[in-house]
Amino acid sequence: MTAHTSSSSSLGLISSATAISQGAEAKVYYASLHPAPSPASTTETVDVLIKHRFHKGYRHPSLDNSLTKSRVAGEARALIRCLRCGVHVPGIRMVDAAEGVLALEWIDGKSVRFLLGGGAEGEEEEAADSEDSDVAEAAAQEDDTDPLSEYGATQDELMAMVGAEIAKMHRGDVVHGDLTTSNMMLRHPRSEKGLQLVLIDFGLAYTSTLVEDKAVDLYVLERAFASTHPASEPLFASVLRAYQAGMGREWTAISKRLDDVRLRGRKRSMVG
Amino acid sequence: METYHYPSFPADASHVHIALFKNVSNAAELRSRIVRASLLEGSEGDLEREAVNFAFIDARLICSRVHLQTAIYQAVLAHAQGALRTKTVHSEILWTLNPSNNISEAIRRYGVSDTTAFLIVVRISTANDANVLANMQAVVSGELSRFSLEGITDWASVKKYYKLNSEPALKIQGITLVQERKIIDEIVTSTVAMKSVMT
């Protein structure tokens, strides 16, 4: 740990934040970034999602620092590139690369995975060992209302939004690297920016102009659909239809390459 | 004037004071006073520097309250980590607001100029900084106003400085002015937030 860690502003912020989930790479929190002013002149709050790439004790400290810093920077750069290309992604609210902390605009909405009936993220593990969540889940299904109806969109419209958003991103030469239905959210129509499909988690994103990289990005999503949603073929077909419309002339090459990738898998053969 | 208390910031920068002045009449004098203060030597210089120890920001280039707060937050963060790129936390705010790394350009564009009529004054200080507002009013001649940038923001200049005129994000069919401004604000605020890792 570095000397200033104990008094770090970002860690102070995290200590007052609400933990949401944890992965191997980072821990995610909800917080309000800016305090209310005095006198209370505004009720506007800046709700953020904080992504803390915590210190990894198994790595050499200097390697750990440089990896963390470059990943925070990489994610922020991919997001700003997407924003400029008109892709709907969370806005950036704070970056503390030294501490590995990134604060992003809080999205009021649900993941596409949840909206397609695939459960919320992480639920599969929790449901297995917790009676409570089994009950809660059963109750939710008992309800039997399509969660999408609240958003005023059909499944087909949702898939078209997904395809259109990925096309915008690929036209801007950003490759997401981890396209899954958990990494897409539908912003609730009641929010200030209105109903939007928002792509999230650019931790593995990079820029590339290669047809190969874009085709693999789509292939990863196709596999994610197949493994999380029953009868995924017509869903993914709608995604591709909207993607094709968004990509224009670039589509032919990507489509051909996607067929190749389907035959060989995501890793390219190194033979020859 | 609004005061924000950030408990996680170091004690010497835990309080942020923001005031908006309209119809500022002494912008030219103020600018030359700041320049003079930076050149004065000895105790007289210290006194004069303390008198203008604020961030003076041209309000026309600020899109929203969040935009300003983001710049302040990143400047204080740099200050807390001993990573300031300019001499003070106040000048760091101006640097953070400007998309390039050129400090004098940042001050020229975002700082007070001879024609500035709408001025945002920011002071970052400790909890016991009693006369902030009086000290602001001692150097700025203008109407202290409720913080609202409605009708003040010069969107054309913001677009120019941030090179947004040819961006696909703003080339959407049938987009309204309000929607366009929200998109500009989002891109600009996000760019300010990630400036420390831009290159």
Short mmCIF file of C-alpha atoms in Angstrom, two decimals:
data_model
loop_
_atom_site.label_atom_id
_atom_site.label_comp_id
_atom_site.label_asym_id
_atom_site.label_seq_id
_atom_site.Cartn_x
_atom_site.Cartn_y
_atom_site.Cartn_z
CA MET A 1 0.00 0.00 0.00
CA THR A 2 1.16 3.50 -0.71
CA ALA A 3 1.77 5.96 2.09
CA HIS A 4 -1.15 8.25 1.34
CA THR A 5 -3.72 5.45 1.27
CA SER A 6 -4.92 5.93 4.82
CA SER A 7 -5.90 9.55 4.13
CA SER A 8 -7.06 9.07 0.55
CA SER A 9 -10.10 11.11 -0.46
CA SER A 10 -11.43 8.35 -2.68
CA LEU A 11 -11.23 5.69 0.00
CA GLY A 12 -13.01 8.11 2.34
CA LEU A 13 -15.77 8.43 -0.24
CA ILE A 14 -16.00 4.63 -0.56
CA SER A 15 -16.24 4.17 3.21
CA SER A 16 -19.52 6.09 3.15
CA ALA A 17 -20.83 4.33 0.02
CA THR A 18 -23.17 1.35 -0.27
CA ALA A 19 -21.55 -1.83 -1.57
CA ILE A 20 -23.39 -3.44 -4.48
CA SER A 21 -21.26 -6.30 -5.73
CA GLN A 22 -17.76 -7.60 -5.97
CA GLY A 23 -15.86 -9.39 -8.68
CA ALA A 24 -12.28 -10.57 -8.98
CA GLU A 25 -11.15 -7.29 -10.49
CA ALA A 26 -13.16 -4.61 -8.72
CA LYS A 27 -15.75 -3.83 -6.10
CA VAL A 28 -18.79 -1.77 -7.04
CA TYR A 29 -20.58 0.79 -4.85
CA TYR A 30 -23.41 3.28 -4.99
CA ALA A 31 -22.80 6.77 -3.61
CA SER A 32 -23.72 10.42 -3.88
CA LEU A 33 -20.60 12.19 -5.14
CA HIS A 34 -21.30 15.78 -4.12
CA PRO A 35 -22.80 16.86 -0.79
CA ALA A 36 -25.89 19.05 -0.59
CA PRO A 37 -25.00 22.76 -0.54
CA SER A 38 -25.76 25.13 2.29
CA PRO A 39 -27.96 27.05 1.96
CA ALA A 40 -29.92 24.25 0.29
CA SER A 41 -30.17 25.84 -3.15
CA THR A 42 -30.63 22.67 -5.13
CA THR A 43 -32.08 19.22 -4.74
CA GLU A 44 -30.08 17.97 -7.69
CA THR A 45 -27.95 15.03 -6.57
CA VAL A 46 -25.09 13.41 -8.42
CA ASP A 47 -25.67 9.69 -7.90
CA VAL A 48 -22.77 7.60 -9.01
CA LEU A 49 -21.62 4.06 -9.37
CA ILE A 50 -18.12 3.68 -7.97
CA LYS A 51 -15.89 1.03 -9.42
CA HIS A 52 -12.90 0.40 -7.19
CA ARG A 53 -10.13 -1.74 -8.60
CA PHE A 54 -8.76 -2.70 -5.22
CA HIS A 55 -5.18 -3.53 -4.38
CA LYS A 56 -4.23 -7.07 -5.42
CA GLY A 57 -1.94 -8.50 -2.77
CA TYR A 58 -0.75 -11.29 -5.04
CA ARG A 59 0.88 -8.84 -7.45
CA HIS A 60 4.11 -6.94 -6.98
CA PRO A 61 3.09 -3.45 -5.72
CA SER A 62 4.62 -1.53 -8.60
CA LEU A 63 3.09 -3.85 -11.19
CA ASP A 64 -0.22 -3.63 -9.34
CA ASN A 65 -0.14 0.18 -9.42
CA SER A 66 0.68 0.43 -13.09
CA LEU A 67 -1.88 -2.21 -14.14
CA THR A 68 -4.63 -0.61 -12.08
CA LYS A 69 -3.81 2.82 -13.40
CA SER A 70 -3.76 1.75 -17.04
CA ARG A 71 -7.04 -0.16 -16.70
CA VAL A 72 -8.85 2.79 -15.12
CA ALA A 73 -7.44 5.02 -17.85
CA GLY A 74 -8.38 2.54 -20.58
CA GLU A 75 -11.96 2.27 -19.38
CA ALA A 76 -12.34 6.06 -19.14
CA ARG A 77 -10.90 6.58 -22.64
CA ALA A 78 -13.20 3.97 -24.18
CA LEU A 79 -16.19 5.66 -22.50
CA ILE A 80 -15.31 9.15 -23.74
CA ARG A 81 -14.78 7.82 -27.24
CA CYS A 82 -18.21 6.19 -27.13
CA LEU A 83 -19.82 9.39 -25.82
CA ARG A 84 -18.38 11.39 -28.70
CA CYS A 85 -19.65 8.78 -31.16
CA GLY A 86 -23.15 9.09 -29.73
CA VAL A 87 -23.16 5.65 -28.13
CA HIS A 88 -25.26 5.58 -24.98
CA VAL A 89 -22.83 4.83 -22.15
CA PRO A 90 -22.63 6.08 -18.54
CA GLY A 91 -21.01 9.51 -18.22
CA ILE A 92 -17.78 9.81 -16.22
CA ARG A 93 -18.02 11.71 -12.94
CA MET A 94 -14.65 11.17 -11.23
CA VAL A 95 -11.36 9.45 -11.95
CA ASP A 96 -8.71 8.70 -9.34
CA ALA A 97 -6.28 6.52 -11.24
CA ALA A 98 -3.78 6.41 -8.37
CA GLU A 99 -6.34 4.67 -6.16
CA GLY A 100 -7.99 2.73 -8.98
CA VAL A 101 -11.32 4.48 -8.52
CA LEU A 102 -13.76 5.40 -11.28
CA ALA A 103 -17.13 7.07 -10.58
CA LEU A 104 -19.73 6.79 -13.34
CA GLU A 105 -23.19 8.19 -13.86
CA TRP A 106 -25.79 6.08 -12.04
CA ILE A 107 -28.19 4.46 -14.52
CA ASP A 108 -31.77 4.18 -13.31
CA GLY A 109 -32.89 0.98 -15.02
CA LYS A 110 -32.48 -2.76 -15.33
CA SER A 111 -30.10 -5.03 -17.19
CA VAL A 112 -31.23 -6.52 -20.48
CA ARG A 113 -30.54 -9.92 -18.95
CA PHE A 114 -33.11 -9.25 -16.24
CA LEU A 115 -35.62 -7.83 -18.71
CA LEU A 116 -35.39 -10.96 -20.86
CA GLY A 117 -36.17 -13.09 -17.83
CA GLY A 118 -32.62 -14.30 -17.29
CA GLY A 119 -32.58 -13.16 -13.65
CA ALA A 120 -30.49 -10.37 -12.20
CA GLU A 121 -26.70 -10.65 -12.33
CA GLY A 122 -25.17 -12.86 -9.69
CA GLU A 123 -28.53 -14.28 -8.78
CA GLU A 124 -27.65 -17.80 -9.85
CA GLU A 125 -25.03 -18.12 -7.11
CA GLU A 126 -27.06 -16.37 -4.46
CA ALA A 127 -30.22 -18.32 -5.19
CA ALA A 128 -28.39 -21.58 -4.68
CA ASP A 129 -27.48 -20.96 -1.05
CA SER A 130 -30.08 -18.55 0.19
CA GLU A 131 -33.61 -19.53 1.01
CA ASP A 132 -34.70 -15.91 1.07
CA SER A 133 -33.81 -15.17 -2.51
CA ASP A 134 -35.52 -18.38 -3.63
CA VAL A 135 -38.67 -17.12 -2.05
CA ALA A 136 -38.22 -13.65 -3.48
CA GLU A 137 -37.61 -15.03 -6.93
CA ALA A 138 -40.64 -17.26 -6.74
CA ALA A 139 -42.71 -14.28 -5.68
CA ALA A 140 -41.37 -12.26 -8.58
CA GLN A 141 -42.30 -14.97 -11.03
CA GLU A 142 -45.67 -15.45 -9.40
CA ASP A 143 -46.33 -11.86 -10.35
CA ASP A 144 -45.89 -12.92 -13.97
CA THR A 145 -45.91 -9.42 -15.41
CA ASP A 146 -43.37 -8.80 -18.12
CA PRO A 147 -40.81 -6.43 -16.57
CA LEU A 148 -40.47 -4.82 -19.99
CA SER A 149 -44.05 -3.52 -20.00
CA GLU A 150 -43.02 -0.95 -17.38
CA TYR A 151 -40.54 0.42 -19.92
CA GLY A 152 -43.10 0.61 -22.72
CA ALA A 153 -40.99 -1.46 -25.11
CA THR A 154 -41.39 -4.89 -26.66
CA GLN A 155 -38.72 -7.57 -26.68
CA ASP A 156 -38.21 -7.01 -30.39
CA GLU A 157 -37.77 -3.26 -29.91
CA LEU A 158 -35.29 -3.93 -27.13
CA MET A 159 -33.25 -6.21 -29.41
CA ALA A 160 -33.31 -3.56 -32.16
CA MET A 161 -31.96 -0.99 -29.65
CA VAL A 162 -29.17 -3.40 -28.71
CA GLY A 163 -28.16 -3.90 -32.35
CA ALA A 164 -28.28 -0.18 -33.12
CA GLU A 165 -26.14 0.69 -30.10
CA ILE A 166 -23.47 -1.90 -30.89
CA ALA A 167 -23.39 -0.67 -34.49
CA LYS A 168 -22.76 2.91 -33.31
CA MET A 169 -19.96 1.67 -31.08
CA HIS A 170 -18.32 -0.39 -33.84
CA ARG A 171 -18.61 2.48 -36.31
CA GLY A 172 -16.59 4.47 -33.78
CA ASP A 173 -14.02 1.64 -33.79
CA VAL A 174 -14.60 0.73 -30.16
CA VAL A 175 -14.69 -3.01 -29.42
CA HIS A 176 -16.39 -3.79 -26.12
CA GLY A 177 -14.62 -7.06 -25.40
CA ASP A 178 -17.29 -8.46 -23.06
CA LEU A 179 -20.70 -8.03 -24.68
CA THR A 180 -23.29 -9.88 -22.62
CA THR A 181 -26.89 -9.10 -21.76
CA SER A 182 -25.69 -8.25 -18.23
CA ASN A 183 -23.52 -5.49 -19.68
CA MET A 184 -26.45 -3.64 -21.24
CA MET A 185 -29.06 -1.69 -19.35
CA LEU A 186 -32.35 -0.18 -20.31
CA ARG A 187 -32.63 3.30 -18.83
CA HIS A 188 -36.06 3.86 -17.33
CA PRO A 189 -38.28 6.27 -19.32
CA ARG A 190 -38.80 8.34 -16.13
CA SER A 191 -35.09 9.33 -16.04
CA GLU A 192 -33.90 12.67 -17.32
CA LYS A 193 -32.37 11.23 -20.49
CA GLY A 194 -35.46 9.08 -21.20
CA LEU A 195 -35.66 5.50 -22.45
CA GLN A 196 -32.25 4.44 -23.75
CA LEU A 197 -30.27 1.29 -24.17
CA VAL A 198 -26.99 1.87 -22.33
CA LEU A 199 -23.85 -0.22 -22.82
CA ILE A 200 -21.87 -0.64 -19.59
CA ASP A 201 -18.61 -2.12 -18.26
CA PHE A 202 -15.89 -1.05 -20.67
CA GLY A 203 -13.20 -2.68 -18.56
CA LEU A 204 -12.10 -4.90 -21.45
CA ALA A 205 -12.78 -2.41 -24.24
CA TYR A 206 -10.21 -1.30 -26.79
CA THR A 207 -10.17 0.52 -30.08
CA SER A 208 -9.75 -1.42 -33.29
CA THR A 209 -10.65 -1.03 -36.93
CA LEU A 210 -10.34 -4.76 -37.65
CA VAL A 211 -13.31 -6.69 -39.01
CA GLU A 212 -12.06 -9.67 -36.99
CA ASP A 213 -12.38 -7.85 -33.65
CA LYS A 214 -15.88 -6.59 -34.39
CA ALA A 215 -17.01 -10.04 -35.57
CA VAL A 216 -15.63 -11.65 -32.41
CA ASP A 217 -17.43 -9.00 -30.32
CA LEU A 218 -20.73 -10.11 -31.93
CA TYR A 219 -19.85 -13.78 -31.54
CA VAL A 220 -19.24 -13.31 -27.81
CA LEU A 221 -22.69 -11.75 -27.51
CA GLU A 222 -24.27 -14.56 -29.52
CA ARG A 223 -22.76 -17.12 -27.15
CA ALA A 224 -23.91 -15.10 -24.16
CA PHE A 225 -27.46 -15.07 -25.53
CA ALA A 226 -27.38 -18.81 -26.14
CA SER A 227 -26.15 -19.56 -22.63
CA THR A 228 -28.45 -17.22 -20.66
CA HIS A 229 -31.69 -17.04 -22.61
CA PRO A 230 -33.88 -19.86 -23.87
CA ALA A 231 -34.90 -19.67 -27.54
CA SER A 232 -32.25 -17.05 -28.17
CA GLU A 233 -31.99 -17.46 -31.96
CA PRO A 234 -34.85 -15.14 -32.93
CA LEU A 235 -33.65 -12.60 -30.31
CA PHE A 236 -30.12 -12.51 -31.64
CA ALA A 237 -31.42 -12.41 -35.21
CA SER A 238 -33.26 -9.16 -34.35
CA VAL A 239 -30.06 -7.76 -32.85
CA LEU A 240 -28.16 -8.55 -36.04
CA ARG A 241 -30.88 -7.05 -38.23
CA ALA A 242 -30.60 -3.71 -36.44
CA TYR A 243 -26.82 -3.98 -36.38
CA GLN A 244 -26.77 -4.53 -40.14
CA ALA A 245 -28.94 -1.45 -40.68
CA GLY A 246 -26.60 0.60 -38.50
CA MET A 247 -23.37 -0.58 -40.08
CA GLY A 248 -24.29 -0.01 -43.72
CA ARG A 249 -21.59 -1.06 -46.15
CA GLU A 250 -19.31 -2.41 -43.42
CA TRP A 251 -21.80 -5.17 -42.67
CA THR A 252 -20.93 -7.53 -45.55
CA ALA A 253 -17.35 -8.08 -44.40
CA ILE A 254 -18.32 -8.44 -40.74
CA SER A 255 -21.12 -10.89 -41.59
CA LYS A 256 -18.74 -13.07 -43.59
CA ARG A 257 -16.21 -12.99 -40.80
CA LEU A 258 -18.86 -13.79 -38.19
CA ASP A 259 -19.62 -17.00 -40.12
CA ASP A 260 -15.91 -17.91 -40.00
CA VAL A 261 -15.72 -17.17 -36.28
CA ARG A 262 -18.74 -19.35 -35.59
CA LEU A 263 -16.90 -22.28 -37.17
CA ARG A 264 -13.63 -21.85 -35.33
CA GLY A 265 -14.55 -20.08 -32.10
CA ARG A 266 -13.33 -16.80 -30.73
CA LYS A 267 -9.64 -17.66 -30.67
CA ARG A 268 -7.98 -17.41 -34.03
CA SER A 269 -5.99 -20.40 -35.17
CA MET A 270 -2.26 -19.78 -34.99
CA VAL A 271 -1.41 -22.50 -37.49
CA GLY A 272 0.54 -21.33 -40.54
CA MET B 1 -23.03 31.88 -2.31
CA GLU B 2 -23.21 28.13 -1.80
CA THR B 3 -20.95 26.13 0.47
CA TYR B 4 -20.25 22.44 0.04
CA HIS B 5 -18.65 20.34 2.74
CA TYR B 6 -16.72 17.29 1.51
CA PRO B 7 -15.90 15.10 4.52
CA SER B 8 -13.49 12.93 2.54
CA PHE B 9 -11.30 15.81 1.36
CA PRO B 10 -8.21 16.84 3.39
CA ALA B 11 -8.97 19.43 6.10
CA ASP B 12 -7.33 22.33 4.22
CA ALA B 13 -9.66 21.76 1.25
CA SER B 14 -12.81 20.32 2.81
CA HIS B 15 -15.03 23.32 2.13
CA VAL B 16 -15.91 24.58 -1.33
CA HIS B 17 -17.56 27.99 -1.76
CA ILE B 18 -19.18 28.90 -5.06
CA ALA B 19 -20.66 32.27 -5.98
CA LEU B 20 -22.06 33.61 -9.24
CA PHE B 21 -21.73 37.32 -10.00
CA LYS B 22 -23.71 38.92 -12.82
CA ASN B 23 -23.07 42.28 -14.49
CA VAL B 24 -19.47 42.36 -13.32
CA SER B 25 -18.08 45.82 -13.97
CA ASN B 26 -14.44 45.53 -12.90
CA ALA B 27 -13.28 42.50 -14.91
CA ALA B 28 -10.36 44.31 -16.54
CA GLU B 29 -9.12 45.73 -13.21
CA LEU B 30 -9.57 42.36 -11.55
CA ARG B 31 -7.54 40.63 -14.21
CA SER B 32 -4.64 43.05 -13.97
CA ARG B 33 -4.84 42.87 -10.17
CA ILE B 34 -4.44 39.08 -10.27
CA VAL B 35 -1.50 39.38 -12.65
CA ARG B 36 0.11 42.07 -10.44
CA ALA B 37 -0.41 40.01 -7.28
CA SER B 38 1.50 37.13 -8.78
CA LEU B 39 4.52 39.37 -9.40
CA LEU B 40 4.68 41.25 -6.06
CA GLU B 41 7.38 40.21 -3.63
CA GLY B 42 7.58 40.09 0.16
CA SER B 43 4.77 40.37 2.71
CA GLU B 44 2.91 42.90 0.58
CA GLY B 45 2.78 40.28 -2.18
CA ASP B 46 1.52 37.60 0.19
CA LEU B 47 -1.29 39.87 1.36
CA GLU B 48 -2.32 40.78 -2.17
CA ARG B 49 -2.20 37.15 -3.29
CA GLU B 50 -4.43 36.18 -0.37
CA ALA B 51 -6.90 38.92 -1.36
CA VAL B 52 -7.36 37.32 -4.79
CA ASN B 53 -6.93 33.72 -3.62
CA PHE B 54 -9.97 32.41 -5.51
CA ALA B 55 -10.67 30.67 -8.78
CA PHE B 56 -12.23 33.27 -11.09
CA ILE B 57 -14.10 31.43 -13.84
CA ASP B 58 -15.86 32.86 -16.89
CA ALA B 59 -19.40 31.51 -16.38
CA ARG B 60 -20.12 31.48 -20.13
CA LEU B 61 -17.97 28.40 -20.58
CA ILE B 62 -19.64 26.36 -17.83
CA CYS B 63 -22.46 24.03 -18.95
CA SER B 64 -23.95 23.01 -15.62
CA ARG B 65 -23.44 22.83 -11.88
CA VAL B 66 -22.19 19.25 -12.23
CA HIS B 67 -19.64 20.37 -14.84
CA LEU B 68 -18.20 22.90 -12.37
CA GLN B 69 -18.36 20.48 -9.42
CA THR B 70 -16.51 17.85 -11.45
CA ALA B 71 -13.66 20.24 -12.22
CA ILE B 72 -13.44 21.27 -8.57
CA TYR B 73 -13.47 17.66 -7.40
CA GLN B 74 -10.65 16.65 -9.73
CA ALA B 75 -8.60 19.72 -8.77
CA VAL B 76 -8.93 18.97 -5.04
CA LEU B 77 -8.08 15.32 -5.70
CA ALA B 78 -4.85 16.40 -7.44
CA HIS B 79 -4.12 18.75 -4.53
CA ALA B 80 -4.71 15.97 -1.96
CA GLN B 81 -2.34 13.66 -3.82
CA GLY B 82 0.36 16.28 -4.28
CA ALA B 83 -0.18 15.98 -8.03
CA LEU B 84 -1.09 19.58 -8.95
CA ARG B 85 -0.01 20.54 -12.44
CA THR B 86 -0.37 24.24 -11.73
CA LYS B 87 0.70 26.35 -8.73
CA THR B 88 -2.50 26.34 -6.70
CA VAL B 89 -5.66 24.31 -6.34
CA HIS B 90 -7.59 27.34 -7.68
CA SER B 91 -5.61 27.57 -10.90
CA GLU B 92 -5.89 23.78 -11.15
CA ILE B 93 -9.67 24.18 -11.58
CA LEU B 94 -9.07 26.33 -14.68
CA TRP B 95 -6.56 23.81 -16.00
CA THR B 96 -9.02 20.97 -15.46
CA LEU B 97 -11.77 22.84 -17.33
CA ASN B 98 -9.67 23.32 -20.46
CA PRO B 99 -9.45 20.35 -22.85
CA SER B 100 -5.77 20.91 -23.67
CA ASN B 101 -2.72 20.74 -21.39
CA ASN B 102 -1.71 24.35 -22.03
CA ILE B 103 -1.91 26.27 -18.74
CA SER B 104 -1.83 29.81 -20.15
CA GLU B 105 -4.52 28.88 -22.67
CA ALA B 106 -6.66 27.52 -19.82
CA ILE B 107 -6.33 30.78 -17.89
CA ARG B 108 -6.95 32.90 -20.97
CA ARG B 109 -10.10 31.00 -21.92
CA TYR B 110 -11.64 29.97 -18.62
CA GLY B 111 -10.28 32.69 -16.32
CA VAL B 112 -11.43 36.29 -16.02
CA SER B 113 -10.90 38.36 -19.16
CA ASP B 114 -11.34 42.09 -19.74
CA THR B 115 -14.87 41.53 -21.08
CA THR B 116 -16.14 39.02 -18.52
CA ALA B 117 -19.64 39.96 -17.34
CA PHE B 118 -20.69 36.69 -15.68
CA LEU B 119 -18.17 35.45 -13.18
CA ILE B 120 -18.09 32.35 -11.01
CA VAL B 121 -15.86 32.72 -7.96
CA VAL B 122 -14.72 29.57 -6.17
CA ARG B 123 -12.77 29.26 -2.94
CA ILE B 124 -11.47 26.02 -1.55
CA SER B 125 -10.59 26.25 2.12
CA THR B 126 -10.81 24.95 5.66
CA ALA B 127 -13.92 24.79 7.83
CA ASN B 128 -13.12 28.08 9.58
CA ASP B 129 -12.98 30.51 6.72
CA ALA B 130 -15.43 33.06 8.06
CA ASN B 131 -15.43 35.99 5.67
CA VAL B 132 -15.40 34.24 2.32
CA LEU B 133 -18.34 36.10 0.84
CA ALA B 134 -17.14 39.49 2.10
CA ASN B 135 -13.68 38.75 0.70
CA MET B 136 -15.20 37.84 -2.66
CA GLN B 137 -17.28 41.00 -2.72
CA ALA B 138 -14.23 43.06 -1.81
CA VAL B 139 -12.59 42.17 -5.12
CA VAL B 140 -15.55 41.65 -7.47
CA SER B 141 -17.95 44.47 -8.35
CA GLY B 142 -21.08 42.76 -9.56
CA GLU B 143 -24.48 41.41 -8.61
CA LEU B 144 -24.26 38.36 -6.37
CA SER B 145 -26.84 35.96 -7.85
CA ARG B 146 -28.48 32.62 -7.24
CA PHE B 147 -26.43 29.93 -8.97
CA SER B 148 -28.10 29.24 -12.30
CA LEU B 149 -26.42 29.13 -15.70
CA GLU B 150 -29.68 29.41 -17.62
CA GLY B 151 -29.09 31.83 -20.49
CA ILE B 152 -25.44 32.38 -19.54
CA THR B 153 -23.69 29.40 -21.13
CA ASP B 154 -22.19 30.20 -24.54
CA TRP B 155 -22.80 26.81 -26.16
CA ALA B 156 -21.14 27.75 -29.45
CA SER B 157 -17.82 28.46 -27.69
CA VAL B 158 -18.10 25.31 -25.57
CA LYS B 159 -18.61 23.29 -28.77
CA LYS B 160 -15.67 24.99 -30.43
CA TYR B 161 -13.21 24.50 -27.56
CA TYR B 162 -14.22 20.86 -27.11
CA LYS B 163 -14.17 20.26 -30.90
CA LEU B 164 -17.72 18.90 -30.91
CA ASN B 165 -18.92 20.40 -34.18
CA SER B 166 -18.27 17.33 -36.30
CA GLU B 167 -18.97 14.65 -33.67
CA PRO B 168 -21.49 11.92 -34.54
CA ALA B 169 -23.03 12.36 -31.07
CA LEU B 170 -24.51 15.70 -32.17
CA LYS B 171 -25.47 14.60 -35.68
CA ILE B 172 -28.78 13.03 -34.72
CA GLN B 173 -31.81 13.66 -36.92
CA GLY B 174 -34.48 15.86 -35.39
CA ILE B 175 -32.59 16.54 -32.17
CA THR B 176 -33.95 19.42 -30.07
CA LEU B 177 -31.81 22.23 -28.70
CA VAL B 178 -32.41 21.01 -25.15
CA GLN B 179 -31.32 17.47 -26.07
CA GLU B 180 -28.25 18.76 -27.87
CA ARG B 181 -27.20 20.78 -24.83
CA LYS B 182 -27.61 17.77 -22.56
CA ILE B 183 -25.34 15.76 -24.82
CA ILE B 184 -22.75 18.55 -24.93
CA ASP B 185 -22.87 18.85 -21.13
CA GLU B 186 -22.39 15.09 -20.75
CA ILE B 187 -19.38 14.94 -23.09
CA VAL B 188 -17.77 18.03 -21.55
CA THR B 189 -18.37 16.93 -17.93
CA SER B 190 -17.03 13.44 -18.66
CA THR B 191 -13.98 14.89 -20.41
CA VAL B 192 -13.25 17.08 -17.37
CA ALA B 193 -13.60 14.07 -15.06
CA MET B 194 -11.14 11.94 -17.03
CA LYS B 195 -8.63 14.66 -17.92
CA SER B 196 -5.97 13.24 -15.59
CA VAL B 197 -5.88 10.04 -17.66
CA MET B 198 -6.63 11.54 -21.06
CA THR B 199 -3.36 10.87 -22.85
#
